[in-house]
Short mmCIF file of C-alpha atoms and ligand atoms in Angstrom, two decimals:
data_model
loop_
_atom_site.label_atom_id
_atom_site.label_comp_id
_atom_site.label_asym_id
_atom_site.label_seq_id
_atom_site.Cartn_x
_atom_site.Cartn_y
_atom_site.Cartn_z
CA UNK A 131 0.06 -0.09 -0.02
CA UNK A 132 1.48 3.44 -0.95
CA UNK A 133 2.27 5.81 1.91
CA UNK A 134 1.45 9.59 1.75
CA UNK A 135 4.78 11.41 1.97
CA UNK A 136 3.09 14.13 3.86
CA UNK A 137 1.02 12.60 6.63
CA UNK A 138 2.87 9.12 6.48
CA UNK A 139 -0.32 7.23 6.57
CA UNK A 140 -1.06 4.25 4.27
CA UNK A 141 -3.75 4.48 1.57
CA UNK A 142 -5.03 2.07 -1.20
CA UNK A 143 -4.45 4.98 -3.60
CA UNK A 144 -2.89 8.34 -3.58
CA UNK A 145 -3.86 11.69 -5.34
CA UNK A 146 -2.62 12.69 -8.71
CA UNK A 147 -0.29 15.54 -7.56
CA UNK A 148 1.15 18.03 -9.97
CA UNK A 149 4.69 19.05 -8.89
CA UNK A 150 4.06 22.26 -11.02
CA UNK A 151 0.40 23.18 -10.60
CA UNK A 152 -1.76 22.86 -13.56
CA UNK A 153 -2.68 26.45 -13.52
CA UNK A 154 0.83 27.31 -14.33
CA UNK A 155 0.99 24.85 -17.26
CA UNK A 156 -1.47 26.53 -19.59
CA UNK A 157 -0.98 29.88 -18.15
CA UNK A 158 -1.78 32.03 -20.92
CA UNK A 159 -4.83 30.09 -21.92
CA UNK A 160 -3.68 29.57 -25.48
CA UNK A 161 -1.22 26.77 -25.62
CA UNK A 162 0.44 24.45 -23.19
CA UNK A 163 3.94 25.50 -22.69
CA UNK A 164 5.14 22.48 -20.61
CA UNK A 165 7.99 20.77 -22.22
CA UNK A 166 9.87 17.62 -21.08
CA UNK A 167 13.16 17.16 -22.59
CA UNK A 168 15.52 14.29 -22.09
CA UNK A 169 18.48 13.37 -24.14
CA UNK A 170 16.55 11.73 -26.65
CA UNK A 171 13.23 13.55 -27.07
CA UNK A 172 11.23 16.59 -26.21
CA UNK A 173 7.52 16.11 -25.50
CA UNK A 174 4.67 18.34 -24.75
CA UNK A 175 2.40 17.43 -21.74
CA UNK A 176 -0.71 19.37 -22.06
CA UNK A 177 -1.72 18.94 -18.43
CA UNK A 178 1.78 18.95 -16.98
CA UNK A 179 3.02 15.80 -15.25
CA UNK A 180 1.53 14.35 -12.22
CA UNK A 181 2.98 11.82 -9.66
CA UNK A 182 0.65 9.37 -7.80
CA UNK A 183 3.30 8.59 -5.19
CA UNK A 184 3.34 11.79 -3.22
CA UNK A 185 0.16 12.87 -1.49
CA UNK A 186 -3.07 11.24 -0.20
CA UNK A 187 -6.30 12.94 -1.30
CA UNK A 188 -6.80 14.68 1.92
CA UNK A 189 -3.23 16.17 2.14
CA UNK A 190 -3.43 17.24 -1.50
CA UNK A 191 -6.72 19.12 -0.72
CA UNK A 192 -5.68 20.61 2.59
CA UNK A 193 -2.62 22.20 1.11
CA UNK A 194 -3.83 23.15 -2.33
CA UNK A 195 -4.54 26.70 -1.09
CA UNK A 196 -0.78 27.30 -1.36
CA UNK A 197 -0.82 26.75 -5.13
CA UNK A 198 -4.08 28.62 -5.72
CA UNK A 199 -2.99 31.72 -3.77
CA UNK A 200 0.23 31.91 -5.73
CA UNK A 201 -1.61 31.43 -9.00
CA UNK A 202 -4.04 34.20 -7.92
CA UNK A 203 -1.30 36.79 -7.60
CA UNK A 204 1.18 35.57 -10.17
CA UNK A 205 -1.19 34.62 -12.94
CA UNK A 206 -4.41 36.64 -12.33
CA UNK A 207 -3.82 39.73 -10.27
CA UNK A 208 -0.18 40.68 -11.11
CA UNK A 209 -0.92 43.56 -13.35
CA UNK A 210 -3.46 45.11 -10.87
CA UNK A 211 -1.03 44.80 -7.98
CA UNK A 212 1.84 46.52 -9.58
CA UNK A 213 3.63 49.31 -7.63
CA UNK A 214 5.69 51.68 -9.64
CA UNK A 215 9.38 50.88 -9.51
CA UNK A 216 11.58 53.68 -8.57
CA UNK A 217 10.13 56.10 -11.18
CA UNK A 218 7.58 55.98 -13.88
CA UNK A 219 10.28 55.75 -16.62
CA UNK A 220 11.93 52.64 -15.01
CA UNK A 221 11.64 49.76 -17.38
CA UNK A 222 13.84 47.35 -15.58
CA UNK A 223 11.67 45.69 -12.98
CA UNK A 224 8.10 45.21 -11.63
CA UNK A 225 7.24 45.18 -8.02
CA UNK A 226 4.23 44.22 -5.98
CA UNK A 227 3.51 44.62 -2.27
CA UNK A 228 5.83 42.88 0.15
CA UNK A 229 2.79 41.12 1.77
CA UNK A 230 3.00 38.70 -1.20
CA UNK A 231 6.42 37.60 -0.37
CA UNK A 232 5.11 34.88 2.14
CA UNK A 233 2.60 33.50 -0.39
CA UNK A 234 5.24 33.23 -3.01
CA UNK A 235 7.87 31.65 -0.63
CA UNK A 236 5.38 29.06 0.67
CA UNK A 237 4.45 28.25 -2.97
CA UNK A 238 8.09 27.89 -4.06
CA UNK A 239 9.19 25.62 -1.26
CA UNK A 240 6.02 23.47 -1.72
CA UNK A 241 6.92 22.95 -5.35
CA UNK A 242 10.38 22.20 -4.45
CA UNK A 243 9.26 19.73 -1.74
CA UNK A 244 7.10 17.91 -4.20
CA UNK A 245 9.87 17.84 -6.75
CA UNK A 246 12.24 16.53 -4.15
CA UNK A 247 10.04 13.61 -3.12
CA UNK A 248 8.78 12.97 -6.70
CA UNK A 249 9.72 9.91 -8.68
CA UNK A 250 9.35 11.61 -11.91
CA UNK A 251 12.30 11.65 -14.17
CA UNK A 252 12.10 15.43 -14.76
CA UNK A 253 12.55 16.34 -11.14
CA UNK A 254 15.50 13.86 -10.34
CA UNK A 255 17.93 16.67 -9.86
CA UNK A 256 15.86 18.30 -7.09
CA UNK A 257 17.08 16.62 -3.80
CA UNK A 258 16.46 18.78 -0.67
CA UNK A 259 17.88 16.35 1.98
CA UNK A 260 17.06 17.45 5.36
CA UNK A 261 15.10 20.53 4.05
CA UNK A 262 12.28 18.02 2.99
CA UNK A 263 11.34 17.70 6.64
CA UNK A 264 12.13 21.30 7.57
CA UNK A 265 9.96 22.68 4.65
CA UNK A 266 7.13 20.38 5.64
CA UNK A 267 7.12 21.52 9.15
CA UNK A 268 7.09 25.28 8.05
CA UNK A 269 3.96 24.53 5.99
CA UNK A 270 2.20 22.13 8.41
CA UNK A 271 2.72 24.50 11.44
CA UNK A 272 1.95 27.55 9.28
CA UNK A 273 5.15 29.19 10.59
CA UNK A 274 5.90 32.77 9.63
CA UNK A 275 8.93 32.79 7.25
CA UNK A 276 11.57 35.39 8.08
CA UNK A 277 12.79 37.75 5.43
CA UNK A 278 16.03 35.97 4.96
CA UNK A 279 14.62 32.46 5.06
CA UNK A 280 13.88 31.11 1.57
CA UNK A 281 14.70 34.57 0.16
CA UNK A 282 14.39 34.61 -3.58
CA UNK A 283 15.19 36.44 -6.70
CA UNK A 284 12.35 36.66 -9.09
CA UNK A 285 12.33 37.39 -12.84
CA UNK A 286 9.37 37.84 -15.14
CA UNK A 287 10.06 36.69 -18.68
CA UNK A 288 8.60 38.61 -21.58
CA UNK A 289 8.93 35.79 -23.95
CA UNK A 290 8.49 32.69 -22.05
CA UNK A 291 9.06 29.21 -23.55
CA UNK A 292 7.22 27.63 -20.77
CA UNK A 293 8.26 25.11 -18.05
CA UNK A 294 11.23 23.16 -19.33
CA UNK A 295 12.45 20.02 -17.79
CA UNK A 296 14.79 18.77 -16.57
CA UNK A 297 15.76 22.39 -15.42
CA UNK A 298 18.67 23.76 -17.34
CA UNK A 299 20.45 24.90 -14.31
CA UNK A 300 18.89 23.41 -11.15
CA UNK A 301 21.25 24.56 -8.44
CA UNK A 302 23.02 27.80 -8.55
CA UNK A 303 25.88 28.83 -6.17
CA UNK A 304 25.77 32.51 -5.24
CA UNK A 305 28.57 33.54 -2.75
CA UNK A 306 28.84 29.82 -1.66
CA UNK A 307 25.03 29.67 -0.96
CA UNK A 308 22.52 27.32 -2.54
CA UNK A 309 19.71 28.63 -4.74
CA UNK A 310 17.39 26.36 -6.63
CA UNK A 311 16.31 27.73 -9.96
CA UNK A 312 12.66 27.10 -10.94
CA UNK A 313 11.20 28.02 -14.23
CA UNK A 314 7.43 28.29 -13.87
CA UNK A 315 5.16 29.75 -16.52
CA UNK A 316 6.50 33.17 -17.36
CA UNK A 317 8.60 33.38 -14.20
CA UNK A 318 12.06 32.36 -13.14
CA UNK A 319 12.83 32.19 -9.60
CA UNK A 320 16.09 31.51 -7.63
CA UNK A 321 15.18 30.32 -4.14
CA UNK A 322 17.74 30.10 -1.35
CA UNK A 323 17.72 26.71 0.44
CA UNK A 324 20.38 27.49 2.93
CA UNK A 325 20.00 29.03 6.38
CA UNK A 326 22.53 31.60 6.02
CA UNK A 327 21.83 35.32 5.37
CA UNK A 328 21.72 36.23 1.63
CA UNK A 329 24.64 38.38 0.48
CA UNK A 330 25.11 41.42 -2.02
CA UNK A 331 22.22 42.05 -4.38
CA UNK A 332 20.31 39.03 -2.92
CA UNK A 333 20.28 40.71 0.53
CA UNK A 334 19.15 43.97 -1.01
CA UNK A 335 16.39 42.21 -2.71
CA UNK A 336 15.34 40.39 0.53
CA UNK A 337 15.42 43.77 2.49
CA UNK A 338 13.35 45.42 -0.10
CA UNK A 339 9.85 46.44 1.15
CA UNK A 340 8.18 45.05 -2.01
CA UNK A 341 8.70 41.88 -3.92
CA UNK A 342 10.79 42.83 -7.03
CA UNK A 343 10.59 41.07 -10.32
CA UNK A 344 13.43 41.70 -12.74
CA UNK A 345 12.24 41.94 -16.39
CA UNK A 346 13.86 39.46 -18.60
CA UNK A 347 13.38 39.30 -22.36
CA UNK A 348 14.01 35.55 -22.55
CA UNK A 349 15.06 32.89 -19.90
CA UNK A 350 18.46 32.75 -21.52
CA UNK A 351 18.85 36.45 -20.78
CA UNK A 352 22.05 37.54 -19.03
CA UNK A 353 20.79 37.49 -15.38
CA UNK A 354 24.14 39.03 -13.91
CA UNK A 355 23.96 41.98 -16.42
CA UNK A 356 20.26 42.85 -15.70
CA UNK A 357 20.74 42.57 -12.00
CA UNK A 358 23.87 44.89 -12.03
CA UNK A 359 21.96 47.43 -14.08
CA UNK A 360 19.02 47.31 -11.76
CA UNK A 361 21.33 47.84 -8.75
CA UNK A 362 23.02 50.79 -10.39
CA UNK A 363 19.84 52.45 -11.24
CA UNK A 364 18.55 51.96 -7.72
CA UNK A 365 21.80 53.40 -6.31
CA UNK A 366 21.70 56.35 -8.73
CA UNK A 367 18.23 57.31 -7.17
CA UNK A 368 18.58 56.30 -3.54
CA UNK A 369 22.20 56.19 -2.82
CA UNK A 370 24.87 53.62 -2.45
CA UNK A 371 23.85 50.28 -0.97
CA UNK A 372 26.23 48.87 1.59
CA UNK A 373 27.78 45.49 0.39
CA UNK A 374 27.97 42.77 2.93
ZN1 LIG B 63 -1.72 12.41 3.65
#
């Protein structure tokens, strides 16, 4: 009998859990943009991929609000929630209220947890180790997440290609800290799975009162270059940011 990896109870059958929620697969309502690529082939999966070895029906249901709250802000209300970035002419980034940071963090760590426990080929590279249990306890106990915990860099991609698996670069190293890279719908996120304080521009973003989304033309865009430009523009307006 399969065991639910969340509540650890046995069930005759588990739910069909999407690691990347379905709402993010066909996010623009026109075409599915979920691509699986392996060494040999590339396939479209119109409803994304699901894994029936992760959650029981009850756990799937009880935590589905984490996905739907994130879909609500990232896919449906994003344009309405925009706050002008620095000045009206600034074309480098979007921002939304800092209150959404927690919703987005919980969503990102829940996706990563599912990816980590999943048996699907496309998520093999995501292995959170001890963070599987730590993340579960944060979500089960509805803990408040500190600003430096699971801090993330977000990018909004103007010409998205969709969600590509396996991820081209899963784990990035910034100043010796580990960040997982997730490409979901028209977003790219780097999430810190590491208990140390973020550094440099990542700390500036974590300290920022709003959630910043750097604009990126394509997912292959030069992340370092756009972030440096963003930082320089910010400093030109608000003064030098102390480096840590
Ligand atoms: Zn369960």
